[in-house]
Amino acid sequence: MSEIALLGKKIGMTREFYKSGQLVPVTVLKVEKARVIQVIEEEKRGYKAVQLGYGKIKNSKLTKAMKGVFAKKNTEAKKKLKEFRVNDTSAYKEGNEFGLEIFKDIKFVDTRSKTIGKGFAGAMKRHNFGGLRASHGVSISHRAHGSTGHSQDPGKVFKGKKMAGHMGDKLRTKQNIEIIKTDLENELLYLKGSIPGSKNAEVMVKKSVKNINKMTISEKQAAAEEAKKTPDKKKK
């Protein structure tokens, strides 16, 4: 189950307190269950995969083609469809639903979401330029980004040049985020720290790609309490 991902909605941020008095800022995600729409076999497509459906949508908002897809599968309409490659398709059946229980034994996850859009921004704000001196003689060039093109050769502006433009509103992945706790009853996932995106932003949550060996906050707390109980041999 670690090969698939869930889609959640960013509710906002809050904090969690531990017995030791430590405060941890957390981001709260509302994660609804995903339904298996289609199981793709290697004989048909050349690879093994699972197609999952997320979110609810009215039938009136679907195209005729998508209405036919859901009618053929005999399942309720889903807002988004995403495909994940898996090693073994025997664990998945059409109609099965997966929720936060897939993260039961997982401590760290990766998230993918869109950053907050800032609109059209200048070069200083967008690329963290220092700007020119704010003294006499600079002549209204305090926040200018300087020359951009070339002379006769090659006589153009290269792609990727750091200039003013649309800032934010880009997909960004954040890795190795610790799961503080999960609320299965209310379908809430509490993740340590901040996550890119505004309120109600769509966030994809998946098991961490990297193998993380570091201790979680709860494990550190347990280790500290255990250390207090056991007497120090050196003092004797």
PDB file of C-alpha atoms in Angstrom:
ATOM      1  CA  MET A   1       0.000   0.000   0.000  1.00  0.00           C
ATOM      2  CA  SER A   2       3.002   2.306   0.298  1.00  0.00           C
ATOM      3  CA  GLU A   3       3.105   2.676  -3.515  1.00  0.00           C
ATOM      4  CA  ILE A   4      -0.152   4.634  -3.707  1.00  0.00           C
ATOM      5  CA  ALA A   5      -0.877   8.172  -2.497  1.00  0.00           C
ATOM      6  CA  LEU A   6      -3.840  10.005  -0.982  1.00  0.00           C
ATOM      7  CA  LEU A   7      -5.189  13.460  -1.802  1.00  0.00           C
ATOM      8  CA  GLY A   8      -5.977  15.791   1.053  1.00  0.00           C
ATOM      9  CA  LYS A   9      -7.219  19.330   1.617  1.00  0.00           C
ATOM     10  CA  LYS A  10      -5.139  21.733   3.680  1.00  0.00           C
ATOM     11  CA  ILE A  11      -7.330  22.966   6.525  1.00  0.00           C
ATOM     12  CA  GLY A  12      -4.738  25.116   8.259  1.00  0.00           C
ATOM     13  CA  MET A  13      -2.143  25.063  11.042  1.00  0.00           C
ATOM     14  CA  THR A  14      -2.324  24.441  14.769  1.00  0.00           C
ATOM     15  CA  ARG A  15      -0.009  23.123  17.507  1.00  0.00           C
ATOM     16  CA  GLU A  16       0.532  19.980  19.498  1.00  0.00           C
ATOM     17  CA  PHE A  17       1.769  19.848  23.099  1.00  0.00           C
ATOM     18  CA  TYR A  18       3.702  16.955  24.618  1.00  0.00           C
ATOM     19  CA  LYS A  19       3.907  15.959  28.284  1.00  0.00           C
ATOM     20  CA  SER A  20       7.370  17.475  28.525  1.00  0.00           C
ATOM     21  CA  GLY A  21       5.915  20.851  27.545  1.00  0.00           C
ATOM     22  CA  GLN A  22       7.374  20.820  24.036  1.00  0.00           C
ATOM     23  CA  LEU A  23       5.299  22.645  21.437  1.00  0.00           C
ATOM     24  CA  VAL A  24       5.250  21.402  17.840  1.00  0.00           C
ATOM     25  CA  PRO A  25       3.598  23.370  14.987  1.00  0.00           C
ATOM     26  CA  VAL A  26       1.512  21.096  12.755  1.00  0.00           C
ATOM     27  CA  THR A  27      -0.399  21.325   9.479  1.00  0.00           C
ATOM     28  CA  VAL A  28      -3.826  19.673   9.451  1.00  0.00           C
ATOM     29  CA  LEU A  29      -4.995  17.865   6.309  1.00  0.00           C
ATOM     30  CA  LYS A  30      -8.487  16.522   5.635  1.00  0.00           C
ATOM     31  CA  VAL A  31      -7.856  13.273   3.744  1.00  0.00           C
ATOM     32  CA  GLU A  32     -10.839  11.489   2.190  1.00  0.00           C
ATOM     33  CA  LYS A  33     -10.793   7.877   1.095  1.00  0.00           C
ATOM     34  CA  ALA A  34      -9.589   6.951  -2.379  1.00  0.00           C
ATOM     35  CA  ARG A  35     -11.417   4.334  -4.470  1.00  0.00           C
ATOM     36  CA  VAL A  36      -9.828   1.880  -6.907  1.00  0.00           C
ATOM     37  CA  ILE A  37     -11.420   2.616 -10.288  1.00  0.00           C
ATOM     38  CA  GLN A  38      -9.280   0.350 -12.459  1.00  0.00           C
ATOM     39  CA  VAL A  39      -6.559  -2.258 -12.037  1.00  0.00           C
ATOM     40  CA  ILE A  40      -4.151  -2.188 -14.999  1.00  0.00           C
ATOM     41  CA  GLU A  41      -2.420  -5.469 -15.838  1.00  0.00           C
ATOM     42  CA  GLU A  42       0.917  -5.908 -17.590  1.00  0.00           C
ATOM     43  CA  GLU A  43      -0.620  -8.043 -20.369  1.00  0.00           C
ATOM     44  CA  LYS A  44      -2.768  -5.141 -21.589  1.00  0.00           C
ATOM     45  CA  ARG A  45      -0.539  -2.082 -21.142  1.00  0.00           C
ATOM     46  CA  GLY A  46       2.944  -3.434 -20.583  1.00  0.00           C
ATOM     47  CA  TYR A  47       3.073  -2.304 -16.939  1.00  0.00           C
ATOM     48  CA  LYS A  48       1.209  -2.850 -13.673  1.00  0.00           C
ATOM     49  CA  ALA A  49      -0.695   0.057 -12.190  1.00  0.00           C
ATOM     50  CA  VAL A  50      -3.725   1.103 -10.166  1.00  0.00           C
ATOM     51  CA  GLN A  51      -6.065   3.958 -11.061  1.00  0.00           C
ATOM     52  CA  LEU A  52      -7.539   5.724  -8.032  1.00  0.00           C
ATOM     53  CA  GLY A  53     -10.427   8.173  -7.849  1.00  0.00           C
ATOM     54  CA  TYR A  54     -10.548  11.085  -5.377  1.00  0.00           C
ATOM     55  CA  GLY A  55     -13.255  13.526  -4.261  1.00  0.00           C
ATOM     56  CA  LYS A  56     -16.943  13.840  -5.062  1.00  0.00           C
ATOM     57  CA  ILE A  57     -18.448  15.500  -8.133  1.00  0.00           C
ATOM     58  CA  LYS A  58     -21.957  15.915  -9.526  1.00  0.00           C
ATOM     59  CA  ASN A  59     -22.856  13.880 -12.603  1.00  0.00           C
ATOM     60  CA  SER A  60     -24.053  17.086 -14.275  1.00  0.00           C
ATOM     61  CA  LYS A  61     -20.466  18.397 -14.250  1.00  0.00           C
ATOM     62  CA  LEU A  62     -19.050  15.334 -16.020  1.00  0.00           C
ATOM     63  CA  THR A  63     -18.490  14.998 -19.749  1.00  0.00           C
ATOM     64  CA  LYS A  64     -20.328  12.261 -21.644  1.00  0.00           C
ATOM     65  CA  ALA A  65     -17.121  10.266 -21.963  1.00  0.00           C
ATOM     66  CA  MET A  66     -16.456  10.301 -18.212  1.00  0.00           C
ATOM     67  CA  LYS A  67     -20.090   9.430 -17.460  1.00  0.00           C
ATOM     68  CA  GLY A  68     -19.619   6.345 -19.614  1.00  0.00           C
ATOM     69  CA  VAL A  69     -16.377   5.421 -17.795  1.00  0.00           C
ATOM     70  CA  PHE A  70     -17.979   5.491 -14.345  1.00  0.00           C
ATOM     71  CA  ALA A  71     -21.150   3.779 -15.586  1.00  0.00           C
ATOM     72  CA  LYS A  72     -19.086   0.966 -17.084  1.00  0.00           C
ATOM     73  CA  LYS A  73     -17.182   0.508 -13.805  1.00  0.00           C
ATOM     74  CA  ASN A  74     -20.463   0.725 -11.868  1.00  0.00           C
ATOM     75  CA  THR A  75     -19.044   3.217  -9.367  1.00  0.00           C
ATOM     76  CA  GLU A  76     -19.864   6.732  -8.207  1.00  0.00           C
ATOM     77  CA  ALA A  77     -18.240   9.641 -10.047  1.00  0.00           C
ATOM     78  CA  LYS A  78     -14.906  10.923  -8.773  1.00  0.00           C
ATOM     79  CA  LYS A  79     -13.475  14.414  -9.189  1.00  0.00           C
ATOM     80  CA  LYS A  80      -9.890  13.355  -9.946  1.00  0.00           C
ATOM     81  CA  LEU A  81      -8.301  10.210 -11.328  1.00  0.00           C
ATOM     82  CA  LYS A  82      -4.644   9.352 -10.748  1.00  0.00           C
ATOM     83  CA  GLU A  83      -2.570   6.345 -11.771  1.00  0.00           C
ATOM     84  CA  PHE A  84       0.161   4.718  -9.682  1.00  0.00           C
ATOM     85  CA  ARG A  85       2.533   1.997 -10.794  1.00  0.00           C
ATOM     86  CA  VAL A  86       2.674  -0.987  -8.442  1.00  0.00           C
ATOM     87  CA  ASN A  87       4.730  -4.187  -8.223  1.00  0.00           C
ATOM     88  CA  ASP A  88       1.798  -6.452  -7.359  1.00  0.00           C
ATOM     89  CA  THR A  89      -1.810  -5.811  -8.434  1.00  0.00           C
ATOM     90  CA  SER A  90      -3.259  -8.741  -6.453  1.00  0.00           C
ATOM     91  CA  ALA A  91      -3.637  -6.511  -3.370  1.00  0.00           C
ATOM     92  CA  TYR A  92      -6.006  -4.176  -5.241  1.00  0.00           C
ATOM     93  CA  LYS A  93      -9.546  -4.823  -6.470  1.00  0.00           C
ATOM     94  CA  GLU A  94     -11.938  -2.488  -8.260  1.00  0.00           C
ATOM     95  CA  GLY A  95     -14.220  -0.800  -5.756  1.00  0.00           C
ATOM     96  CA  ASN A  96     -11.817  -1.083  -2.802  1.00  0.00           C
ATOM     97  CA  GLU A  97     -11.323   2.058  -0.732  1.00  0.00           C
ATOM     98  CA  PHE A  98      -8.164   3.222   1.039  1.00  0.00           C
ATOM     99  CA  GLY A  99      -7.910   5.890   3.724  1.00  0.00           C
ATOM    100  CA  LEU A 100      -5.449   7.033   6.374  1.00  0.00           C
ATOM    101  CA  GLU A 101      -4.965   3.441   7.543  1.00  0.00           C
ATOM    102  CA  ILE A 102      -2.320   3.003   4.830  1.00  0.00           C
ATOM    103  CA  PHE A 103      -0.054   5.301   6.903  1.00  0.00           C
ATOM    104  CA  LYS A 104      -0.483   3.203  10.068  1.00  0.00           C
ATOM    105  CA  ASP A 105       3.149   2.038  10.336  1.00  0.00           C
ATOM    106  CA  ILE A 106       4.686   4.928   8.381  1.00  0.00           C
ATOM    107  CA  LYS A 107       6.520   7.689  10.263  1.00  0.00           C
ATOM    108  CA  PHE A 108       7.584  10.027   7.441  1.00  0.00           C
ATOM    109  CA  VAL A 109       5.790  11.112   4.253  1.00  0.00           C
ATOM    110  CA  ASP A 110       6.388  13.262   1.178  1.00  0.00           C
ATOM    111  CA  THR A 111       3.865  15.923   0.174  1.00  0.00           C
ATOM    112  CA  ARG A 112       3.260  17.616  -3.191  1.00  0.00           C
ATOM    113  CA  SER A 113       1.197  20.787  -3.522  1.00  0.00           C
ATOM    114  CA  LYS A 114       1.054  24.172  -5.257  1.00  0.00           C
ATOM    115  CA  THR A 115       2.677  27.183  -3.633  1.00  0.00           C
ATOM    116  CA  ILE A 116       0.681  30.347  -2.955  1.00  0.00           C
ATOM    117  CA  GLY A 117       0.442  32.511  -6.088  1.00  0.00           C
ATOM    118  CA  LYS A 118       1.950  36.000  -5.667  1.00  0.00           C
ATOM    119  CA  GLY A 119       0.920  37.380  -9.057  1.00  0.00           C
ATOM    120  CA  PHE A 120       3.312  39.450 -11.188  1.00  0.00           C
ATOM    121  CA  ALA A 121       6.441  40.303  -9.168  1.00  0.00           C
ATOM    122  CA  GLY A 122       9.592  42.271  -9.874  1.00  0.00           C
ATOM    123  CA  ALA A 123      13.081  40.802 -10.109  1.00  0.00           C
ATOM    124  CA  MET A 124      14.075  41.777  -6.562  1.00  0.00           C
ATOM    125  CA  LYS A 125      11.140  40.056  -4.897  1.00  0.00           C
ATOM    126  CA  ARG A 126      11.008  37.098  -7.282  1.00  0.00           C
ATOM    127  CA  HIS A 127      14.737  36.246  -7.321  1.00  0.00           C
ATOM    128  CA  ASN A 128      15.955  37.944  -4.120  1.00  0.00           C
ATOM    129  CA  PHE A 129      18.142  40.483  -5.928  1.00  0.00           C
ATOM    130  CA  GLY A 130      19.969  43.066  -3.806  1.00  0.00           C
ATOM    131  CA  GLY A 131      19.205  46.071  -5.993  1.00  0.00           C
ATOM    132  CA  LEU A 132      21.345  49.164  -6.575  1.00  0.00           C
ATOM    133  CA  ARG A 133      22.340  51.824  -4.042  1.00  0.00           C
ATOM    134  CA  ALA A 134      19.592  54.106  -2.792  1.00  0.00           C
ATOM    135  CA  SER A 135      21.859  57.143  -3.071  1.00  0.00           C
ATOM    136  CA  HIS A 136      22.281  60.086  -5.454  1.00  0.00           C
ATOM    137  CA  GLY A 137      23.145  59.404  -9.069  1.00  0.00           C
ATOM    138  CA  VAL A 138      21.459  55.981  -9.348  1.00  0.00           C
ATOM    139  CA  SER A 139      18.683  57.600 -11.424  1.00  0.00           C
ATOM    140  CA  ILE A 140      15.529  55.517 -10.813  1.00  0.00           C
ATOM    141  CA  SER A 141      17.364  52.184 -11.081  1.00  0.00           C
ATOM    142  CA  HIS A 142      17.210  51.177  -7.406  1.00  0.00           C
ATOM    143  CA  ARG A 143      15.076  48.100  -8.039  1.00  0.00           C
ATOM    144  CA  ALA A 144      15.949  47.443 -11.693  1.00  0.00           C
ATOM    145  CA  HIS A 145      17.292  44.020 -12.675  1.00  0.00           C
ATOM    146  CA  GLY A 146      19.934  45.414 -15.027  1.00  0.00           C
ATOM    147  CA  SER A 147      20.704  44.399 -18.604  1.00  0.00           C
ATOM    148  CA  THR A 148      19.013  41.267 -19.922  1.00  0.00           C
ATOM    149  CA  GLY A 149      20.081  40.707 -23.538  1.00  0.00           C
ATOM    150  CA  HIS A 150      23.302  40.847 -25.571  1.00  0.00           C
ATOM    151  CA  SER A 151      24.696  42.965 -28.386  1.00  0.00           C
ATOM    152  CA  GLN A 152      24.826  41.778 -31.984  1.00  0.00           C
ATOM    153  CA  ASP A 153      25.960  38.237 -31.067  1.00  0.00           C
ATOM    154  CA  PRO A 154      23.834  36.340 -30.144  1.00  0.00           C
ATOM    155  CA  GLY A 155      21.383  39.231 -30.055  1.00  0.00           C
ATOM    156  CA  LYS A 156      18.697  37.606 -27.887  1.00  0.00           C
ATOM    157  CA  VAL A 157      17.636  36.938 -24.279  1.00  0.00           C
ATOM    158  CA  PHE A 158      18.359  33.380 -23.209  1.00  0.00           C
ATOM    159  CA  LYS A 159      15.511  31.302 -21.758  1.00  0.00           C
ATOM    160  CA  GLY A 160      15.517  31.082 -17.987  1.00  0.00           C
ATOM    161  CA  LYS A 161      16.930  34.568 -17.496  1.00  0.00           C
ATOM    162  CA  LYS A 162      16.046  35.885 -14.041  1.00  0.00           C
ATOM    163  CA  MET A 163      13.541  38.639 -14.767  1.00  0.00           C
ATOM    164  CA  ALA A 164      10.209  39.945 -13.509  1.00  0.00           C
ATOM    165  CA  GLY A 165       7.256  37.592 -13.983  1.00  0.00           C
ATOM    166  CA  HIS A 166       4.622  35.352 -12.411  1.00  0.00           C
ATOM    167  CA  MET A 167       5.723  34.396  -8.889  1.00  0.00           C
ATOM    168  CA  GLY A 168       4.524  31.315  -7.008  1.00  0.00           C
ATOM    169  CA  ASP A 169       1.684  28.974  -8.071  1.00  0.00           C
ATOM    170  CA  LYS A 170       4.139  26.130  -8.788  1.00  0.00           C
ATOM    171  CA  LEU A 171       4.097  22.466  -7.786  1.00  0.00           C
ATOM    172  CA  ARG A 172       6.579  21.767  -5.018  1.00  0.00           C
ATOM    173  CA  THR A 173       7.479  18.528  -3.214  1.00  0.00           C
ATOM    174  CA  LYS A 174       8.447  18.529   0.450  1.00  0.00           C
ATOM    175  CA  GLN A 175      10.194  15.391   1.676  1.00  0.00           C
ATOM    176  CA  ASN A 176      10.557  13.597   5.011  1.00  0.00           C
ATOM    177  CA  ILE A 177       7.695  15.255   6.885  1.00  0.00           C
ATOM    178  CA  GLU A 178       6.952  13.583  10.203  1.00  0.00           C
ATOM    179  CA  ILE A 179       3.445  12.327  10.952  1.00  0.00           C
ATOM    180  CA  ILE A 180       2.544  13.665  14.403  1.00  0.00           C
ATOM    181  CA  LYS A 181      -0.800  11.852  14.647  1.00  0.00           C
ATOM    182  CA  THR A 182      -3.746  10.579  12.601  1.00  0.00           C
ATOM    183  CA  ASP A 183      -7.446  10.922  13.389  1.00  0.00           C
ATOM    184  CA  LEU A 184      -9.155   8.074  11.516  1.00  0.00           C
ATOM    185  CA  GLU A 185     -12.637   8.985  12.758  1.00  0.00           C
ATOM    186  CA  ASN A 186     -12.518  12.548  11.391  1.00  0.00           C
ATOM    187  CA  GLU A 187     -10.116  11.680   8.521  1.00  0.00           C
ATOM    188  CA  LEU A 188      -7.488  14.172   9.714  1.00  0.00           C
ATOM    189  CA  LEU A 189      -3.732  13.925   9.279  1.00  0.00           C
ATOM    190  CA  TYR A 190      -1.376  16.036  11.421  1.00  0.00           C
ATOM    191  CA  LEU A 191       2.022  16.725   9.839  1.00  0.00           C
ATOM    192  CA  LYS A 192       4.962  18.469  11.499  1.00  0.00           C
ATOM    193  CA  GLY A 193       5.728  21.977  10.270  1.00  0.00           C
ATOM    194  CA  SER A 194       4.395  23.869   7.270  1.00  0.00           C
ATOM    195  CA  ILE A 195       3.388  22.643   3.815  1.00  0.00           C
ATOM    196  CA  PRO A 196       3.338  24.741   0.607  1.00  0.00           C
ATOM    197  CA  GLY A 197      -0.082  26.017  -0.449  1.00  0.00           C
ATOM    198  CA  SER A 198      -2.923  28.205   0.728  1.00  0.00           C
ATOM    199  CA  LYS A 199      -5.965  27.190   2.765  1.00  0.00           C
ATOM    200  CA  ASN A 200      -8.097  24.501   1.052  1.00  0.00           C
ATOM    201  CA  ALA A 201      -5.173  23.700  -1.261  1.00  0.00           C
ATOM    202  CA  GLU A 202      -4.939  20.177  -2.661  1.00  0.00           C
ATOM    203  CA  VAL A 203      -2.074  18.164  -1.156  1.00  0.00           C
ATOM    204  CA  MET A 204      -0.846  14.747  -2.303  1.00  0.00           C
ATOM    205  CA  VAL A 205       0.559  12.617   0.528  1.00  0.00           C
ATOM    206  CA  LYS A 206       2.766   9.588  -0.117  1.00  0.00           C
ATOM    207  CA  LYS A 207       5.181   7.419   1.869  1.00  0.00           C
ATOM    208  CA  SER A 208       8.657   8.946   2.024  1.00  0.00           C
ATOM    209  CA  VAL A 209      10.881   7.864  -0.870  1.00  0.00           C
ATOM    210  CA  LYS A 210      14.034   8.077   1.266  1.00  0.00           C
ATOM    211  CA  ASN A 211      14.842   5.667   4.093  1.00  0.00           C
ATOM    212  CA  ILE A 212      14.755   7.810   7.232  1.00  0.00           C
ATOM    213  CA  ASN A 213      16.561   6.501  10.291  1.00  0.00           C
ATOM    214  CA  LYS A 214      16.091   9.495  12.587  1.00  0.00           C
ATOM    215  CA  MET A 215      13.826   9.300  15.637  1.00  0.00           C
ATOM    216  CA  THR A 216      10.394  10.885  15.734  1.00  0.00           C
ATOM    217  CA  ILE A 217       9.439  13.401  18.437  1.00  0.00           C
ATOM    218  CA  SER A 218       7.380  10.818  20.335  1.00  0.00           C
ATOM    219  CA  GLU A 219      10.295   8.370  20.235  1.00  0.00           C
ATOM    220  CA  LYS A 220      12.646  11.045  21.573  1.00  0.00           C
ATOM    221  CA  GLN A 221      10.190  11.802  24.377  1.00  0.00           C
ATOM    222  CA  ALA A 222       9.964   8.112  25.280  1.00  0.00           C
ATOM    223  CA  ALA A 223      13.753   7.769  25.258  1.00  0.00           C
ATOM    224  CA  ALA A 224      14.140  10.801  27.547  1.00  0.00           C
ATOM    225  CA  GLU A 225      11.609   9.422  30.032  1.00  0.00           C
ATOM    226  CA  GLU A 226      13.369   6.052  30.000  1.00  0.00           C
ATOM    227  CA  ALA A 227      16.707   7.768  30.665  1.00  0.00           C
ATOM    228  CA  LYS A 228      15.238   9.511  33.725  1.00  0.00           C
ATOM    229  CA  LYS A 229      14.016   6.196  35.172  1.00  0.00           C
ATOM    230  CA  THR A 230      17.344   4.350  34.806  1.00  0.00           C
ATOM    231  CA  PRO A 231      20.021   5.539  37.302  1.00  0.00           C
ATOM    232  CA  ASP A 232      23.332   6.835  35.943  1.00  0.00           C
ATOM    233  CA  LYS A 233      26.145   4.347  36.694  1.00  0.00           C
ATOM    234  CA  LYS A 234      28.892   6.991  36.355  1.00  0.00           C
ATOM    235  CA  LYS A 235      27.553   8.990  39.317  1.00  0.00           C
ATOM    236  CA  LYS A 236      27.988   5.935  41.559  1.00  0.00           C
TER     237      LYS A 236
END
